[in-house]
Amino acid sequence: IIFRNLLLLLLYCTASFSYADDKNVKSIMVVGDSISAAYGIEKDDGWVALLDQHLKESYPQTNHIIINASISGETTGGGLARLPKLLEQHKPTIVILELGGNDGLRGFTISNLRSNLNKMTELALATNAKVIIAGMRIPPNYGTRYTNLFYDSFKLTAEKYQLPLIPFLLEGIATKPELMQRDGIHPTAEGQPLILQNILSQLSQVLK
C-alpha cells in the first residue's frame, strides 16, 4: 500500500510538472468591470465566453485557459487591490486590463486613474505576463477637458510600457442604439461579437 501511494504521488507530481512546463498551455486573464462581466445578458453570450469559444476553434493545438476576473462596478482602485492575489493564484500568460470606465463615470481624478493603470500594469509585467490595455470613453456631458484626459489615459499607459492598446473597447458599438442596452452603457448580446473583434485586433498579435 505504501509503495502504491508513493507511486501515485510520483505520477501526480510528474503530471503537475509537465502541465506547468507545457508551452501549449496559455492562460488569459481578463480583469475588468461590467462590460466584461456580461452585465444584463447571459454569461455565455458575453465577449469573454465568445473568446473562449473562438480560441478553441481557431487554436485547437493550444490549450487556452480563460480566467474572467471581472466584477460589475469595479474601478481601477478595486482592480489594483485584487490583482496581486489574482496573479499569484492564476499565473496568467496574458492579462487584459479592462478597467477605468467606472472611475470616469464617478468623476474620479485623472491622476488617480493613471496611477492605478500604471501600477496594475507593472504588477502584471513583473510576473512576465503580457499585458493588453483596453481603452474606454465616457459620455460628453462630463466636459470636454475631463473626457479627453480620461480617454488619453489608456494610450499614455500603453505607450509608457510599450503595450498593445485597444483605443476604445466599444468602437462601432456605443454609437448604435440597437447594440446597446436601455441604460446606454452596456452592450446587448448582439454587440458582444463586435467587442470580441475589437479584442482580437490586438490579442491575435500577442498570441502569435
Tab-separated table of C-alpha atoms in Angstrom:
chain	number	residue	atom	x	y	z
A	1	ILE	CA	0.000	0.000	0.000
A	2	ILE	CA	2.837	2.370	0.881
A	3	PHE	CA	4.564	1.607	-2.399
A	4	ARG	CA	1.334	2.201	-4.331
A	5	ASN	CA	0.771	5.541	-2.600
A	6	LEU	CA	4.328	6.640	-3.322
A	7	LEU	CA	3.889	5.663	-6.955
A	8	LEU	CA	0.645	7.642	-7.222
A	9	LEU	CA	2.317	10.655	-5.621
A	10	LEU	CA	5.210	10.437	-8.057
A	11	LEU	CA	2.843	10.234	-11.022
A	12	TYR	CA	0.871	13.232	-9.732
A	13	CYS	CA	3.979	15.357	-9.285
A	14	THR	CA	5.240	14.382	-12.727
A	15	ALA	CA	1.906	15.278	-14.315
A	16	SER	CA	1.785	18.616	-12.497
A	17	PHE	CA	5.317	19.448	-13.554
A	18	SER	CA	4.584	18.525	-17.161
A	19	TYR	CA	1.455	20.703	-17.167
A	20	ALA	CA	3.314	23.697	-15.776
A	21	ASP	CA	6.059	23.278	-18.372
A	22	ASP	CA	3.695	22.667	-21.282
A	23	LYS	CA	4.192	25.559	-23.683
A	24	ASN	CA	0.911	24.666	-25.375
A	25	VAL	CA	-0.998	25.809	-22.289
A	26	LYS	CA	-1.702	29.551	-22.193
A	27	SER	CA	-3.922	31.315	-19.695
A	28	ILE	CA	-5.618	34.619	-20.443
A	29	MET	CA	-6.950	36.611	-17.502
A	30	VAL	CA	-9.467	39.396	-18.032
A	31	VAL	CA	-9.529	41.964	-15.242
A	32	GLY	CA	-12.497	44.153	-15.987
A	33	ASP	CA	-15.815	45.632	-14.956
A	34	SER	CA	-19.430	45.043	-16.028
A	35	ILE	CA	-18.537	45.266	-19.725
A	36	SER	CA	-16.518	42.071	-19.349
A	37	ALA	CA	-18.758	40.545	-16.663
A	38	ALA	CA	-21.637	40.242	-19.173
A	39	TYR	CA	-23.895	42.635	-17.297
A	40	GLY	CA	-27.551	42.346	-18.289
A	41	ILE	CA	-27.078	39.349	-20.576
A	42	GLU	CA	-26.400	35.634	-20.267
A	43	LYS	CA	-22.813	34.810	-19.299
A	44	ASP	CA	-22.443	32.559	-22.318
A	45	ASP	CA	-23.319	35.483	-24.591
A	46	GLY	CA	-20.600	37.764	-23.165
A	47	TRP	CA	-17.470	38.534	-25.141
A	48	VAL	CA	-15.228	36.628	-22.718
A	49	ALA	CA	-17.240	33.437	-23.260
A	50	LEU	CA	-17.148	34.086	-27.011
A	51	LEU	CA	-13.374	34.475	-26.770
A	52	ASP	CA	-13.095	31.084	-25.096
A	53	GLN	CA	-15.107	29.522	-27.916
A	54	HIS	CA	-13.096	31.353	-30.588
A	55	LEU	CA	-9.749	30.195	-29.200
A	56	LYS	CA	-10.860	26.572	-29.009
A	57	GLU	CA	-11.930	26.693	-32.650
A	58	SER	CA	-9.033	28.765	-34.006
A	59	TYR	CA	-6.166	27.333	-31.951
A	60	PRO	CA	-7.049	23.656	-31.357
A	61	GLN	CA	-3.392	22.800	-30.837
A	62	THR	CA	-3.139	25.101	-27.815
A	63	ASN	CA	-4.967	24.755	-24.519
A	64	HIS	CA	-6.153	28.278	-23.731
A	65	ILE	CA	-7.489	28.763	-20.227
A	66	ILE	CA	-9.714	31.828	-19.778
A	67	ILE	CA	-9.978	33.418	-16.329
A	68	ASN	CA	-12.669	36.078	-16.127
A	69	ALA	CA	-11.806	38.128	-13.041
A	70	SER	CA	-14.270	40.898	-13.933
A	71	ILE	CA	-16.713	42.404	-11.438
A	72	SER	CA	-19.578	44.766	-12.219
A	73	GLY	CA	-18.911	48.203	-10.757
A	74	GLU	CA	-15.174	47.578	-10.426
A	75	THR	CA	-12.802	50.552	-10.504
A	76	THR	CA	-9.080	50.698	-11.144
A	77	GLY	CA	-8.596	51.018	-7.385
A	78	GLY	CA	-10.529	47.821	-6.771
A	79	GLY	CA	-8.672	46.047	-9.549
A	80	LEU	CA	-5.336	47.152	-8.154
A	81	ALA	CA	-6.256	45.805	-4.719
A	82	ARG	CA	-7.291	42.415	-6.144
A	83	LEU	CA	-4.593	41.989	-8.760
A	84	PRO	CA	-1.673	40.674	-6.645
A	85	LYS	CA	-3.730	37.729	-5.390
A	86	LEU	CA	-5.156	37.057	-8.841
A	87	LEU	CA	-1.688	36.976	-10.384
A	88	GLU	CA	-0.385	34.672	-7.673
A	89	GLN	CA	-3.358	32.334	-7.944
A	90	HIS	CA	-3.703	32.061	-11.722
A	91	LYS	CA	-0.220	32.910	-13.054
A	92	PRO	CA	-1.649	34.139	-16.371
A	93	THR	CA	0.285	34.220	-19.609
A	94	ILE	CA	-1.701	37.226	-20.829
A	95	VAL	CA	-3.588	39.881	-18.849
A	96	ILE	CA	-6.266	42.043	-20.462
A	97	LEU	CA	-6.861	45.144	-18.343
A	98	GLU	CA	-10.366	46.473	-18.974
A	99	LEU	CA	-10.868	48.931	-16.134
A	100	GLY	CA	-11.387	52.660	-15.811
A	101	GLY	CA	-14.918	53.197	-17.066
A	102	ASN	CA	-16.384	53.372	-13.580
A	103	ASP	CA	-13.628	55.746	-12.479
A	104	GLY	CA	-14.740	58.120	-15.204
A	105	LEU	CA	-18.464	57.747	-14.548
A	106	ARG	CA	-17.846	58.540	-10.876
A	107	GLY	CA	-15.686	61.545	-11.716
A	108	PHE	CA	-12.526	60.199	-10.054
A	109	THR	CA	-9.376	62.225	-10.566
A	110	ILE	CA	-7.401	61.549	-13.728
A	111	SER	CA	-4.166	61.330	-11.737
A	112	ASN	CA	-5.627	58.506	-9.643
A	113	LEU	CA	-6.832	56.683	-12.740
A	114	ARG	CA	-3.450	56.900	-14.434
A	115	SER	CA	-1.556	55.891	-11.319
A	116	ASN	CA	-3.715	52.802	-10.855
A	117	LEU	CA	-3.424	51.803	-14.510
A	118	ASN	CA	0.351	52.088	-14.309
A	119	LYS	CA	0.598	50.139	-11.064
A	120	MET	CA	-1.599	47.311	-12.340
A	121	THR	CA	0.492	47.138	-15.495
A	122	GLU	CA	3.724	46.974	-13.522
A	123	LEU	CA	2.379	44.209	-11.281
A	124	ALA	CA	1.378	42.102	-14.270
A	125	LEU	CA	4.613	42.706	-16.171
A	126	ALA	CA	6.614	41.751	-13.098
A	127	THR	CA	5.189	38.222	-13.416
A	128	ASN	CA	6.326	38.067	-17.080
A	129	ALA	CA	2.720	38.209	-18.267
A	130	LYS	CA	1.942	40.028	-21.483
A	131	VAL	CA	-0.486	42.913	-20.980
A	132	ILE	CA	-3.142	44.394	-23.245
A	133	ILE	CA	-4.812	47.697	-22.349
A	134	ALA	CA	-8.476	48.104	-23.276
A	135	GLY	CA	-9.424	51.771	-23.505
A	136	MET	CA	-12.806	53.303	-22.782
A	137	ARG	CA	-14.718	56.523	-23.402
A	138	ILE	CA	-17.256	58.292	-21.197
A	139	PRO	CA	-20.265	60.452	-22.186
A	140	PRO	CA	-19.527	64.029	-23.334
A	141	ASN	CA	-21.634	65.534	-20.544
A	142	TYR	CA	-18.610	65.158	-18.245
A	143	GLY	CA	-16.991	68.032	-20.096
A	144	THR	CA	-14.547	68.135	-22.999
A	145	ARG	CA	-11.436	68.535	-20.873
A	146	TYR	CA	-12.207	65.675	-18.489
A	147	THR	CA	-13.392	63.270	-21.200
A	148	ASN	CA	-10.293	63.905	-23.314
A	149	LEU	CA	-7.928	63.474	-20.375
A	150	PHE	CA	-9.773	60.306	-19.428
A	151	TYR	CA	-9.557	58.828	-22.924
A	152	ASP	CA	-5.862	59.714	-23.253
A	153	SER	CA	-5.011	57.887	-20.013
A	154	PHE	CA	-5.146	54.443	-21.607
A	155	LYS	CA	-2.941	55.487	-24.502
A	156	LEU	CA	-0.383	57.005	-22.140
A	157	THR	CA	-0.113	53.806	-20.111
A	158	ALA	CA	0.211	51.701	-23.254
A	159	GLU	CA	2.914	53.997	-24.640
A	160	LYS	CA	4.823	54.136	-21.359
A	161	TYR	CA	5.154	50.364	-21.166
A	162	GLN	CA	5.041	49.713	-24.932
A	163	LEU	CA	1.878	47.642	-24.721
A	164	PRO	CA	-0.833	46.728	-27.232
A	165	LEU	CA	-3.776	49.125	-26.955
A	166	ILE	CA	-7.420	48.788	-27.894
A	167	PRO	CA	-8.215	52.535	-28.099
A	168	PHE	CA	-11.941	52.125	-27.442
A	169	LEU	CA	-13.366	48.734	-26.493
A	170	LEU	CA	-16.855	49.677	-27.675
A	171	GLU	CA	-15.765	51.065	-31.043
A	172	GLY	CA	-18.529	50.502	-33.589
A	173	ILE	CA	-20.979	49.606	-30.831
A	174	ALA	CA	-21.551	52.526	-28.455
A	175	THR	CA	-22.952	54.802	-31.174
A	176	LYS	CA	-25.514	52.225	-32.317
A	177	PRO	CA	-28.593	52.205	-30.023
A	178	GLU	CA	-29.675	48.812	-31.327
A	179	LEU	CA	-26.476	47.299	-29.920
A	180	MET	CA	-26.780	48.938	-26.504
A	181	GLN	CA	-28.982	48.109	-23.541
A	182	ARG	CA	-31.550	50.652	-22.332
A	183	ASP	CA	-29.031	52.197	-19.909
A	184	GLY	CA	-26.917	53.319	-22.859
A	185	ILE	CA	-23.776	51.983	-21.167
A	186	HIS	CA	-23.788	48.218	-21.575
A	187	PRO	CA	-23.842	46.411	-24.937
A	188	THR	CA	-26.515	43.870	-25.763
A	189	ALA	CA	-25.799	40.250	-26.619
A	190	GLU	CA	-25.773	41.291	-30.284
A	191	GLY	CA	-22.919	43.689	-29.574
A	192	GLN	CA	-20.668	41.124	-27.919
A	193	PRO	CA	-19.195	39.634	-31.120
A	194	LEU	CA	-18.097	43.146	-32.112
A	195	ILE	CA	-16.374	43.603	-28.744
A	196	LEU	CA	-14.615	40.308	-29.378
A	197	GLN	CA	-13.388	41.572	-32.746
A	198	ASN	CA	-12.003	44.699	-31.072
A	199	ILE	CA	-10.197	42.498	-28.548
A	200	LEU	CA	-8.838	40.178	-31.220
A	201	SER	CA	-7.403	43.126	-33.135
A	202	GLN	CA	-4.628	43.154	-30.516
A	203	LEU	CA	-4.867	39.743	-28.868
A	204	SER	CA	-4.273	37.883	-32.136
A	205	GLN	CA	-0.891	39.588	-32.487
A	206	VAL	CA	0.066	38.734	-28.903
A	207	LEU	CA	-0.914	35.087	-29.378
A	208	LYS	CA	1.470	34.837	-32.335
